[in-house]
Amino acid sequence: MASSPSKTVRPRSALQPPVSRKPRLFRGQCVCVRGSAFVAIMAASRVKYSVLLPTYNERQNLPLIVWLLVRSFEQSGYEFEIIIIDDGSPDGTQEIAEQLIKIYGSDKILLRPRAKKLGLGTAYIHGMKHATGNFIIIMDADLSHHPKFIPEFIRIQKEGNFDIVSGTRYKGNGGVHGWDLKRKLISRGANFLTQVLLQPGASDLTGSFRLYRKEVLQKLMEKCVSKGYVFQMEMIVRARQLGYSIGEVPISFVDRVYGESKLGGNEIVSFLKGLLTLFATT
């Protein structure tokens, strides 16, 4: 059998660089990115939610609210962390938090305590310094806010690309459970007064169950001067001033089962003073 003629191979000069050929891409194909560039792209596109839980004497409520949060996030598949900001609780809340860290892991549960009670607003500021998520969720640790609403917060935020999503007791099928008539009337009256005076563009100005873009929350905290429960009201008013978009999710607010309410006469007086201050300055 006659052998086929061999091809002549032209030697390449040692100084001649190899020919660079760009790959031909067809519709539907993509270019794979490898190494550190791929890791950087994935890290930038990953969404993580940081839950801030201010606590004071919440030993009985903390294990259940953390379990409900972990279950909600794991079922929905979202990356998360829970940051507990305890203000020197004498009832052993911090010891319970340390046990929860052992159960769920230090990457999921973080304890960032303070020496004493310094106000709700400053608790959020303290917690956010340690948050690594793209979004911040604030809520009460006393089971008044059920984590089952969080997936709806996230869905609404994504659909409307909102800067803030606020839980509302006064819209749709939202409501309050466990309050007597007097407390309901006080709450409704306070909310009506804030709507008339401040026109905030949100139906529940005093609620404390919200989702924020992290950079938006940082900006608002730079503007806000209030402490305590007035802080929540000022956050929405400042958000309106700065042109941030606000979505709403109807929620069911349930009065605490364990422990004592932190809302006392001093907080009510502070609320009225804060309302008048915001009315005069915004």
PDB file of C-alpha atoms in Angstrom:
ATOM      1  CA  MET A   1       0.000   0.000   0.000  1.00  0.00           C
ATOM      2  CA  ALA A   2       1.341   3.409  -1.005  1.00  0.00           C
ATOM      3  CA  SER A   3       1.850   5.744   1.884  1.00  0.00           C
ATOM      4  CA  SER A   4       0.063   9.102   1.782  1.00  0.00           C
ATOM      5  CA  PRO A   5       2.275  12.085   1.138  1.00  0.00           C
ATOM      6  CA  SER A   6       3.400  13.709   4.375  1.00  0.00           C
ATOM      7  CA  LYS A   7       2.528  17.335   5.116  1.00  0.00           C
ATOM      8  CA  THR A   8       5.346  19.813   5.286  1.00  0.00           C
ATOM      9  CA  VAL A   9       5.549  21.359   8.753  1.00  0.00           C
ATOM     10  CA  ARG A  10       7.023  24.819   8.773  1.00  0.00           C
ATOM     11  CA  PRO A  11       9.111  25.428  11.901  1.00  0.00           C
ATOM     12  CA  ARG A  12       7.960  28.292  14.129  1.00  0.00           C
ATOM     13  CA  SER A  13      10.546  30.785  15.222  1.00  0.00           C
ATOM     14  CA  ALA A  14      11.252  30.711  18.943  1.00  0.00           C
ATOM     15  CA  LEU A  15      10.591  34.430  19.017  1.00  0.00           C
ATOM     16  CA  GLN A  16       7.360  34.235  17.075  1.00  0.00           C
ATOM     17  CA  PRO A  17       4.349  34.337  19.446  1.00  0.00           C
ATOM     18  CA  PRO A  18       1.634  31.740  19.003  1.00  0.00           C
ATOM     19  CA  VAL A  19      -1.289  32.777  16.861  1.00  0.00           C
ATOM     20  CA  SER A  20      -4.193  33.944  19.022  1.00  0.00           C
ATOM     21  CA  ARG A  21      -7.519  32.780  17.744  1.00  0.00           C
ATOM     22  CA  LYS A  22     -10.730  34.094  19.302  1.00  0.00           C
ATOM     23  CA  PRO A  23     -13.303  31.387  19.842  1.00  0.00           C
ATOM     24  CA  ARG A  24     -16.335  31.544  17.603  1.00  0.00           C
ATOM     25  CA  LEU A  25     -19.495  31.990  19.633  1.00  0.00           C
ATOM     26  CA  PHE A  26     -22.864  30.831  18.442  1.00  0.00           C
ATOM     27  CA  ARG A  27     -26.248  31.894  19.729  1.00  0.00           C
ATOM     28  CA  GLY A  28     -26.993  30.262  23.064  1.00  0.00           C
ATOM     29  CA  GLN A  29     -23.324  29.795  23.959  1.00  0.00           C
ATOM     30  CA  CYS A  30     -21.532  31.569  26.788  1.00  0.00           C
ATOM     31  CA  VAL A  31     -17.945  32.115  27.759  1.00  0.00           C
ATOM     32  CA  CYS A  32     -16.927  30.492  31.023  1.00  0.00           C
ATOM     33  CA  VAL A  33     -14.984  32.643  33.471  1.00  0.00           C
ATOM     34  CA  ARG A  34     -12.521  30.778  35.616  1.00  0.00           C
ATOM     35  CA  GLY A  35     -10.456  31.407  38.695  1.00  0.00           C
ATOM     36  CA  SER A  36     -10.585  34.489  40.848  1.00  0.00           C
ATOM     37  CA  ALA A  37     -12.614  36.438  38.277  1.00  0.00           C
ATOM     38  CA  PHE A  38     -15.419  33.879  38.505  1.00  0.00           C
ATOM     39  CA  VAL A  39     -15.357  34.006  42.307  1.00  0.00           C
ATOM     40  CA  ALA A  40     -15.517  37.807  42.240  1.00  0.00           C
ATOM     41  CA  ILE A  41     -18.467  37.818  39.834  1.00  0.00           C
ATOM     42  CA  MET A  42     -20.380  35.264  41.894  1.00  0.00           C
ATOM     43  CA  ALA A  43     -19.706  37.159  45.123  1.00  0.00           C
ATOM     44  CA  ALA A  44     -20.962  40.386  43.581  1.00  0.00           C
ATOM     45  CA  SER A  45     -24.169  38.764  42.326  1.00  0.00           C
ATOM     46  CA  ARG A  46     -24.965  36.831  45.516  1.00  0.00           C
ATOM     47  CA  VAL A  47     -27.807  38.218  47.601  1.00  0.00           C
ATOM     48  CA  LYS A  48     -27.648  37.888  51.369  1.00  0.00           C
ATOM     49  CA  TYR A  49     -30.107  39.022  54.031  1.00  0.00           C
ATOM     50  CA  SER A  50     -29.004  40.215  57.473  1.00  0.00           C
ATOM     51  CA  VAL A  51     -31.679  40.093  60.182  1.00  0.00           C
ATOM     52  CA  LEU A  52     -31.176  42.510  63.083  1.00  0.00           C
ATOM     53  CA  LEU A  53     -32.758  41.380  66.361  1.00  0.00           C
ATOM     54  CA  PRO A  54     -32.503  43.912  69.210  1.00  0.00           C
ATOM     55  CA  THR A  55     -33.177  42.145  72.518  1.00  0.00           C
ATOM     56  CA  TYR A  56     -33.731  43.007  76.150  1.00  0.00           C
ATOM     57  CA  ASN A  57     -34.940  40.248  78.467  1.00  0.00           C
ATOM     58  CA  GLU A  58     -36.002  37.952  75.605  1.00  0.00           C
ATOM     59  CA  ARG A  59     -34.669  34.692  77.054  1.00  0.00           C
ATOM     60  CA  GLN A  60     -37.961  32.881  76.504  1.00  0.00           C
ATOM     61  CA  ASN A  61     -38.679  34.237  73.015  1.00  0.00           C
ATOM     62  CA  LEU A  62     -35.223  34.132  71.432  1.00  0.00           C
ATOM     63  CA  PRO A  63     -34.911  30.363  70.774  1.00  0.00           C
ATOM     64  CA  LEU A  64     -38.274  30.218  69.003  1.00  0.00           C
ATOM     65  CA  ILE A  65     -37.852  33.336  66.864  1.00  0.00           C
ATOM     66  CA  VAL A  66     -34.392  32.164  65.768  1.00  0.00           C
ATOM     67  CA  TRP A  67     -35.718  28.696  64.919  1.00  0.00           C
ATOM     68  CA  LEU A  68     -38.550  30.217  62.879  1.00  0.00           C
ATOM     69  CA  LEU A  69     -36.123  32.509  61.052  1.00  0.00           C
ATOM     70  CA  VAL A  70     -33.710  29.704  60.221  1.00  0.00           C
ATOM     71  CA  ARG A  71     -36.540  27.495  58.986  1.00  0.00           C
ATOM     72  CA  SER A  72     -38.015  30.275  56.834  1.00  0.00           C
ATOM     73  CA  PHE A  73     -34.709  31.088  55.151  1.00  0.00           C
ATOM     74  CA  GLU A  74     -33.699  27.473  54.647  1.00  0.00           C
ATOM     75  CA  GLN A  75     -37.055  26.604  53.096  1.00  0.00           C
ATOM     76  CA  SER A  76     -36.898  29.577  50.733  1.00  0.00           C
ATOM     77  CA  GLY A  77     -33.225  29.038  49.891  1.00  0.00           C
ATOM     78  CA  TYR A  78     -31.986  32.547  50.667  1.00  0.00           C
ATOM     79  CA  GLU A  79     -28.581  33.187  52.219  1.00  0.00           C
ATOM     80  CA  PHE A  80     -28.876  34.836  55.634  1.00  0.00           C
ATOM     81  CA  GLU A  81     -27.387  35.777  58.974  1.00  0.00           C
ATOM     82  CA  ILE A  82     -29.088  36.714  62.250  1.00  0.00           C
ATOM     83  CA  ILE A  83     -27.443  39.420  64.350  1.00  0.00           C
ATOM     84  CA  ILE A  84     -28.572  39.607  67.983  1.00  0.00           C
ATOM     85  CA  ILE A  85     -28.008  43.000  69.616  1.00  0.00           C
ATOM     86  CA  ASP A  86     -28.589  42.517  73.330  1.00  0.00           C
ATOM     87  CA  ASP A  87     -28.599  45.515  75.652  1.00  0.00           C
ATOM     88  CA  GLY A  88     -27.222  43.887  78.785  1.00  0.00           C
ATOM     89  CA  SER A  89     -30.267  41.745  79.582  1.00  0.00           C
ATOM     90  CA  PRO A  90     -30.192  40.539  83.206  1.00  0.00           C
ATOM     91  CA  ASP A  91     -32.376  37.495  82.442  1.00  0.00           C
ATOM     92  CA  GLY A  92     -29.714  35.460  80.615  1.00  0.00           C
ATOM     93  CA  THR A  93     -30.625  36.375  77.035  1.00  0.00           C
ATOM     94  CA  GLN A  94     -26.957  36.496  76.040  1.00  0.00           C
ATOM     95  CA  GLU A  95     -26.332  33.008  77.412  1.00  0.00           C
ATOM     96  CA  ILE A  96     -29.232  31.716  75.311  1.00  0.00           C
ATOM     97  CA  ALA A  97     -27.776  33.464  72.252  1.00  0.00           C
ATOM     98  CA  GLU A  98     -24.423  31.763  72.836  1.00  0.00           C
ATOM     99  CA  GLN A  99     -26.161  28.381  72.930  1.00  0.00           C
ATOM    100  CA  LEU A 100     -27.943  29.183  69.660  1.00  0.00           C
ATOM    101  CA  ILE A 101     -24.581  29.974  68.059  1.00  0.00           C
ATOM    102  CA  LYS A 102     -23.410  26.470  68.991  1.00  0.00           C
ATOM    103  CA  ILE A 103     -26.558  24.960  67.469  1.00  0.00           C
ATOM    104  CA  TYR A 104     -26.781  26.886  64.191  1.00  0.00           C
ATOM    105  CA  GLY A 105     -23.179  28.015  63.712  1.00  0.00           C
ATOM    106  CA  SER A 106     -21.319  31.291  64.109  1.00  0.00           C
ATOM    107  CA  ASP A 107     -21.785  32.049  60.406  1.00  0.00           C
ATOM    108  CA  LYS A 108     -25.569  32.159  60.875  1.00  0.00           C
ATOM    109  CA  ILE A 109     -25.990  33.556  64.397  1.00  0.00           C
ATOM    110  CA  LEU A 110     -23.940  36.513  65.604  1.00  0.00           C
ATOM    111  CA  LEU A 111     -24.124  38.023  69.090  1.00  0.00           C
ATOM    112  CA  ARG A 112     -23.127  41.682  69.241  1.00  0.00           C
ATOM    113  CA  PRO A 113     -24.068  42.853  72.762  1.00  0.00           C
ATOM    114  CA  ARG A 114     -23.974  46.280  74.375  1.00  0.00           C
ATOM    115  CA  ALA A 115     -23.450  47.130  78.030  1.00  0.00           C
ATOM    116  CA  LYS A 116     -26.866  48.689  78.674  1.00  0.00           C
ATOM    117  CA  LYS A 117     -30.089  49.952  77.089  1.00  0.00           C
ATOM    118  CA  LEU A 118     -29.217  52.694  74.629  1.00  0.00           C
ATOM    119  CA  GLY A 119     -32.336  52.892  72.471  1.00  0.00           C
ATOM    120  CA  LEU A 120     -33.803  50.994  69.554  1.00  0.00           C
ATOM    121  CA  GLY A 121     -32.378  53.241  66.849  1.00  0.00           C
ATOM    122  CA  THR A 122     -28.812  52.942  68.099  1.00  0.00           C
ATOM    123  CA  ALA A 123     -29.275  49.171  68.375  1.00  0.00           C
ATOM    124  CA  TYR A 124     -29.922  49.003  64.629  1.00  0.00           C
ATOM    125  CA  ILE A 125     -26.913  51.223  63.948  1.00  0.00           C
ATOM    126  CA  HIS A 126     -24.749  48.944  66.090  1.00  0.00           C
ATOM    127  CA  GLY A 127     -26.053  45.804  64.404  1.00  0.00           C
ATOM    128  CA  MET A 128     -25.622  47.111  60.884  1.00  0.00           C
ATOM    129  CA  LYS A 129     -21.915  47.722  61.504  1.00  0.00           C
ATOM    130  CA  HIS A 130     -21.540  43.954  61.694  1.00  0.00           C
ATOM    131  CA  ALA A 131     -23.946  43.032  58.871  1.00  0.00           C
ATOM    132  CA  THR A 132     -22.535  41.472  55.702  1.00  0.00           C
ATOM    133  CA  GLY A 133     -25.795  41.184  53.754  1.00  0.00           C
ATOM    134  CA  ASN A 134     -26.956  43.217  50.765  1.00  0.00           C
ATOM    135  CA  PHE A 135     -30.310  43.692  52.476  1.00  0.00           C
ATOM    136  CA  ILE A 136     -31.152  44.370  56.121  1.00  0.00           C
ATOM    137  CA  ILE A 137     -34.310  43.047  57.787  1.00  0.00           C
ATOM    138  CA  ILE A 138     -35.379  44.610  61.078  1.00  0.00           C
ATOM    139  CA  MET A 139     -38.013  43.013  63.278  1.00  0.00           C
ATOM    140  CA  ASP A 140     -38.994  42.449  66.902  1.00  0.00           C
ATOM    141  CA  ALA A 141     -37.567  39.474  68.774  1.00  0.00           C
ATOM    142  CA  ASP A 142     -40.689  38.931  70.898  1.00  0.00           C
ATOM    143  CA  LEU A 143     -42.619  36.939  68.232  1.00  0.00           C
ATOM    144  CA  SER A 144     -44.827  39.923  67.376  1.00  0.00           C
ATOM    145  CA  HIS A 145     -43.484  39.650  63.826  1.00  0.00           C
ATOM    146  CA  HIS A 146     -43.654  36.194  62.262  1.00  0.00           C
ATOM    147  CA  PRO A 147     -40.782  35.244  59.925  1.00  0.00           C
ATOM    148  CA  LYS A 148     -43.287  33.586  57.572  1.00  0.00           C
ATOM    149  CA  PHE A 149     -43.821  37.023  55.992  1.00  0.00           C
ATOM    150  CA  ILE A 150     -40.160  37.446  55.023  1.00  0.00           C
ATOM    151  CA  PRO A 151     -40.378  35.554  51.687  1.00  0.00           C
ATOM    152  CA  GLU A 152     -43.213  37.914  50.701  1.00  0.00           C
ATOM    153  CA  PHE A 153     -41.077  40.918  51.649  1.00  0.00           C
ATOM    154  CA  ILE A 154     -38.335  39.596  49.375  1.00  0.00           C
ATOM    155  CA  ARG A 155     -40.749  38.851  46.527  1.00  0.00           C
ATOM    156  CA  ILE A 156     -42.283  42.332  46.657  1.00  0.00           C
ATOM    157  CA  GLN A 157     -38.840  43.942  46.772  1.00  0.00           C
ATOM    158  CA  LYS A 158     -37.695  42.035  43.709  1.00  0.00           C
ATOM    159  CA  GLU A 159     -40.868  42.668  41.720  1.00  0.00           C
ATOM    160  CA  GLY A 160     -40.905  46.411  42.371  1.00  0.00           C
ATOM    161  CA  ASN A 161     -37.150  46.875  42.836  1.00  0.00           C
ATOM    162  CA  PHE A 162     -38.044  48.775  46.010  1.00  0.00           C
ATOM    163  CA  ASP A 163     -35.496  50.406  48.288  1.00  0.00           C
ATOM    164  CA  ILE A 164     -37.633  49.620  51.325  1.00  0.00           C
ATOM    165  CA  VAL A 165     -40.403  47.114  52.009  1.00  0.00           C
ATOM    166  CA  SER A 166     -42.467  47.827  55.116  1.00  0.00           C
ATOM    167  CA  GLY A 167     -44.845  45.521  56.921  1.00  0.00           C
ATOM    168  CA  THR A 168     -48.232  47.135  57.464  1.00  0.00           C
ATOM    169  CA  ARG A 169     -50.988  46.383  59.958  1.00  0.00           C
ATOM    170  CA  TYR A 170     -53.361  48.848  58.309  1.00  0.00           C
ATOM    171  CA  LYS A 171     -53.631  47.658  54.726  1.00  0.00           C
ATOM    172  CA  GLY A 172     -55.144  44.639  52.965  1.00  0.00           C
ATOM    173  CA  ASN A 173     -55.483  41.665  55.287  1.00  0.00           C
ATOM    174  CA  GLY A 174     -53.029  43.077  57.830  1.00  0.00           C
ATOM    175  CA  GLY A 175     -54.120  43.399  61.432  1.00  0.00           C
ATOM    176  CA  VAL A 176     -53.326  43.255  65.133  1.00  0.00           C
ATOM    177  CA  HIS A 177     -54.039  40.329  67.457  1.00  0.00           C
ATOM    178  CA  GLY A 178     -53.910  40.226  71.243  1.00  0.00           C
ATOM    179  CA  TRP A 179     -54.431  43.922  71.960  1.00  0.00           C
ATOM    180  CA  ASP A 180     -57.317  45.264  73.985  1.00  0.00           C
ATOM    181  CA  LEU A 181     -59.588  47.954  72.544  1.00  0.00           C
ATOM    182  CA  LYS A 182     -57.752  50.777  74.339  1.00  0.00           C
ATOM    183  CA  ARG A 183     -54.382  49.878  72.858  1.00  0.00           C
ATOM    184  CA  LYS A 184     -55.859  49.426  69.386  1.00  0.00           C
ATOM    185  CA  LEU A 185     -57.446  52.878  69.572  1.00  0.00           C
ATOM    186  CA  ILE A 186     -54.157  54.428  70.708  1.00  0.00           C
ATOM    187  CA  SER A 187     -52.302  52.747  67.846  1.00  0.00           C
ATOM    188  CA  ARG A 188     -54.882  53.758  65.248  1.00  0.00           C
ATOM    189  CA  GLY A 189     -54.984  57.295  66.593  1.00  0.00           C
ATOM    190  CA  ALA A 190     -51.198  57.626  66.537  1.00  0.00           C
ATOM    191  CA  ASN A 191     -51.018  56.303  62.995  1.00  0.00           C
ATOM    192  CA  PHE A 192     -53.811  58.623  61.834  1.00  0.00           C
ATOM    193  CA  LEU A 193     -52.069  61.597  63.423  1.00  0.00           C
ATOM    194  CA  THR A 194     -48.772  60.792  61.710  1.00  0.00           C
ATOM    195  CA  GLN A 195     -50.529  60.380  58.351  1.00  0.00           C
ATOM    196  CA  VAL A 196     -52.200  63.786  58.643  1.00  0.00           C
ATOM    197  CA  LEU A 197     -49.143  65.677  59.866  1.00  0.00           C
ATOM    198  CA  LEU A 198     -46.333  63.977  57.945  1.00  0.00           C
ATOM    199  CA  GLN A 199     -47.957  62.420  54.839  1.00  0.00           C
ATOM    200  CA  PRO A 200     -45.254  59.743  54.714  1.00  0.00           C
ATOM    201  CA  GLY A 201     -46.399  57.717  51.706  1.00  0.00           C
ATOM    202  CA  ALA A 202     -46.697  54.527  53.782  1.00  0.00           C
ATOM    203  CA  SER A 203     -49.717  53.176  55.634  1.00  0.00           C
ATOM    204  CA  ASP A 204     -47.934  52.013  58.820  1.00  0.00           C
ATOM    205  CA  LEU A 205     -45.407  54.552  60.033  1.00  0.00           C
ATOM    206  CA  THR A 206     -44.777  53.118  63.490  1.00  0.00           C
ATOM    207  CA  GLY A 207     -44.258  49.490  62.506  1.00  0.00           C
ATOM    208  CA  SER A 208     -40.846  47.915  62.998  1.00  0.00           C
ATOM    209  CA  PHE A 209     -40.916  44.996  60.531  1.00  0.00           C
ATOM    210  CA  ARG A 210     -39.059  46.164  57.420  1.00  0.00           C
ATOM    211  CA  LEU A 211     -36.574  45.257  54.712  1.00  0.00           C
ATOM    212  CA  TYR A 212     -34.008  47.801  53.508  1.00  0.00           C
ATOM    213  CA  ARG A 213     -31.282  47.880  50.920  1.00  0.00           C
ATOM    214  CA  LYS A 214     -28.173  48.107  53.066  1.00  0.00           C
ATOM    215  CA  GLU A 215     -26.870  51.274  51.416  1.00  0.00           C
ATOM    216  CA  VAL A 216     -30.293  52.911  51.803  1.00  0.00           C
ATOM    217  CA  LEU A 217     -30.435  52.081  55.501  1.00  0.00           C
ATOM    218  CA  GLN A 218     -26.929  53.473  55.953  1.00  0.00           C
ATOM    219  CA  LYS A 219     -27.932  56.724  54.282  1.00  0.00           C
ATOM    220  CA  LEU A 220     -31.095  57.032  56.361  1.00  0.00           C
ATOM    221  CA  MET A 221     -29.207  56.417  59.581  1.00  0.00           C
ATOM    222  CA  GLU A 222     -26.902  59.293  58.733  1.00  0.00           C
ATOM    223  CA  LYS A 223     -29.953  61.551  58.504  1.00  0.00           C
ATOM    224  CA  CYS A 224     -31.983  60.314  61.461  1.00  0.00           C
ATOM    225  CA  VAL A 225     -31.555  61.826  64.906  1.00  0.00           C
ATOM    226  CA  SER A 226     -34.360  60.078  66.825  1.00  0.00           C
ATOM    227  CA  LYS A 227     -34.015  57.265  69.335  1.00  0.00           C
ATOM    228  CA  GLY A 228     -36.496  54.732  70.647  1.00  0.00           C
ATOM    229  CA  TYR A 229     -39.719  54.051  68.764  1.00  0.00           C
ATOM    230  CA  VAL A 230     -39.721  57.465  67.067  1.00  0.00           C
ATOM    231  CA  PHE A 231     -36.761  56.155  65.086  1.00  0.00           C
ATOM    232  CA  GLN A 232     -39.062  53.960  62.962  1.00  0.00           C
ATOM    233  CA  MET A 233     -41.278  56.893  62.112  1.00  0.00           C
ATOM    234  CA  GLU A 234     -38.391  59.160  61.163  1.00  0.00           C
ATOM    235  CA  MET A 235     -36.869  56.497  58.894  1.00  0.00           C
ATOM    236  CA  ILE A 236     -39.927  56.487  56.629  1.00  0.00           C
ATOM    237  CA  VAL A 237     -40.232  60.279  56.641  1.00  0.00           C
ATOM    238  CA  ARG A 238     -36.567  60.681  55.688  1.00  0.00           C
ATOM    239  CA  ALA A 239     -36.936  57.999  53.020  1.00  0.00           C
ATOM    240  CA  ARG A 240     -39.740  59.998  51.441  1.00  0.00           C
ATOM    241  CA  GLN A 241     -37.598  63.144  51.530  1.00  0.00           C
ATOM    242  CA  LEU A 242     -34.696  61.389  49.802  1.00  0.00           C
ATOM    243  CA  GLY A 243     -36.931  59.889  47.122  1.00  0.00           C
ATOM    244  CA  TYR A 244     -36.544  56.230  48.055  1.00  0.00           C
ATOM    245  CA  SER A 245     -39.232  53.824  46.868  1.00  0.00           C
ATOM    246  CA  ILE A 246     -41.339  52.000  49.462  1.00  0.00           C
ATOM    247  CA  GLY A 247     -43.307  48.788  48.993  1.00  0.00           C
ATOM    248  CA  GLU A 248     -45.691  47.310  51.547  1.00  0.00           C
ATOM    249  CA  VAL A 249     -46.668  43.842  52.746  1.00  0.00           C
ATOM    250  CA  PRO A 250     -49.768  43.315  54.928  1.00  0.00           C
ATOM    251  CA  ILE A 251     -48.757  41.517  58.135  1.00  0.00           C
ATOM    252  CA  SER A 252     -50.421  40.154  61.238  1.00  0.00           C
ATOM    253  CA  PHE A 253     -48.979  41.700  64.387  1.00  0.00           C
ATOM    254  CA  VAL A 254     -49.358  39.437  67.435  1.00  0.00           C
ATOM    255  CA  ASP A 255     -48.866  40.778  70.945  1.00  0.00           C
ATOM    256  CA  ARG A 256     -46.055  39.116  72.852  1.00  0.00           C
ATOM    257  CA  VAL A 257     -46.806  35.926  74.775  1.00  0.00           C
ATOM    258  CA  TYR A 258     -43.698  35.894  76.989  1.00  0.00           C
ATOM    259  CA  GLY A 259     -42.124  38.836  78.788  1.00  0.00           C
ATOM    260  CA  GLU A 260     -43.244  42.405  79.290  1.00  0.00           C
ATOM    261  CA  SER A 261     -43.921  45.090  76.699  1.00  0.00           C
ATOM    262  CA  LYS A 262     -41.164  47.691  76.290  1.00  0.00           C
ATOM    263  CA  LEU A 263     -43.732  50.367  75.410  1.00  0.00           C
ATOM    264  CA  GLY A 264     -44.392  52.514  78.459  1.00  0.00           C
ATOM    265  CA  GLY A 265     -45.494  56.006  79.347  1.00  0.00           C
ATOM    266  CA  ASN A 266     -42.066  57.461  78.611  1.00  0.00           C
ATOM    267  CA  GLU A 267     -42.109  56.015  75.089  1.00  0.00           C
ATOM    268  CA  ILE A 268     -45.552  57.505  74.411  1.00  0.00           C
ATOM    269  CA  VAL A 269     -44.363  60.951  75.519  1.00  0.00           C
ATOM    270  CA  SER A 270     -41.226  60.556  73.384  1.00  0.00           C
ATOM    271  CA  PHE A 271     -43.398  59.569  70.433  1.00  0.00           C
ATOM    272  CA  LEU A 272     -45.508  62.717  70.694  1.00  0.00           C
ATOM    273  CA  LYS A 273     -42.429  64.924  71.053  1.00  0.00           C
ATOM    274  CA  GLY A 274     -40.788  63.198  68.099  1.00  0.00           C
ATOM    275  CA  LEU A 275     -43.897  63.575  65.959  1.00  0.00           C
ATOM    276  CA  LEU A 276     -44.041  67.312  66.598  1.00  0.00           C
ATOM    277  CA  THR A 277     -40.314  67.649  65.917  1.00  0.00           C
ATOM    278  CA  LEU A 278     -40.620  65.853  62.582  1.00  0.00           C
ATOM    279  CA  PHE A 279     -43.634  67.945  61.643  1.00  0.00           C
ATOM    280  CA  ALA A 280     -41.679  71.120  62.340  1.00  0.00           C
ATOM    281  CA  THR A 281     -38.487  70.055  60.569  1.00  0.00           C
ATOM    282  CA  THR A 282     -39.641  68.073  57.522  1.00  0.00           C
TER     283      THR A 282
END
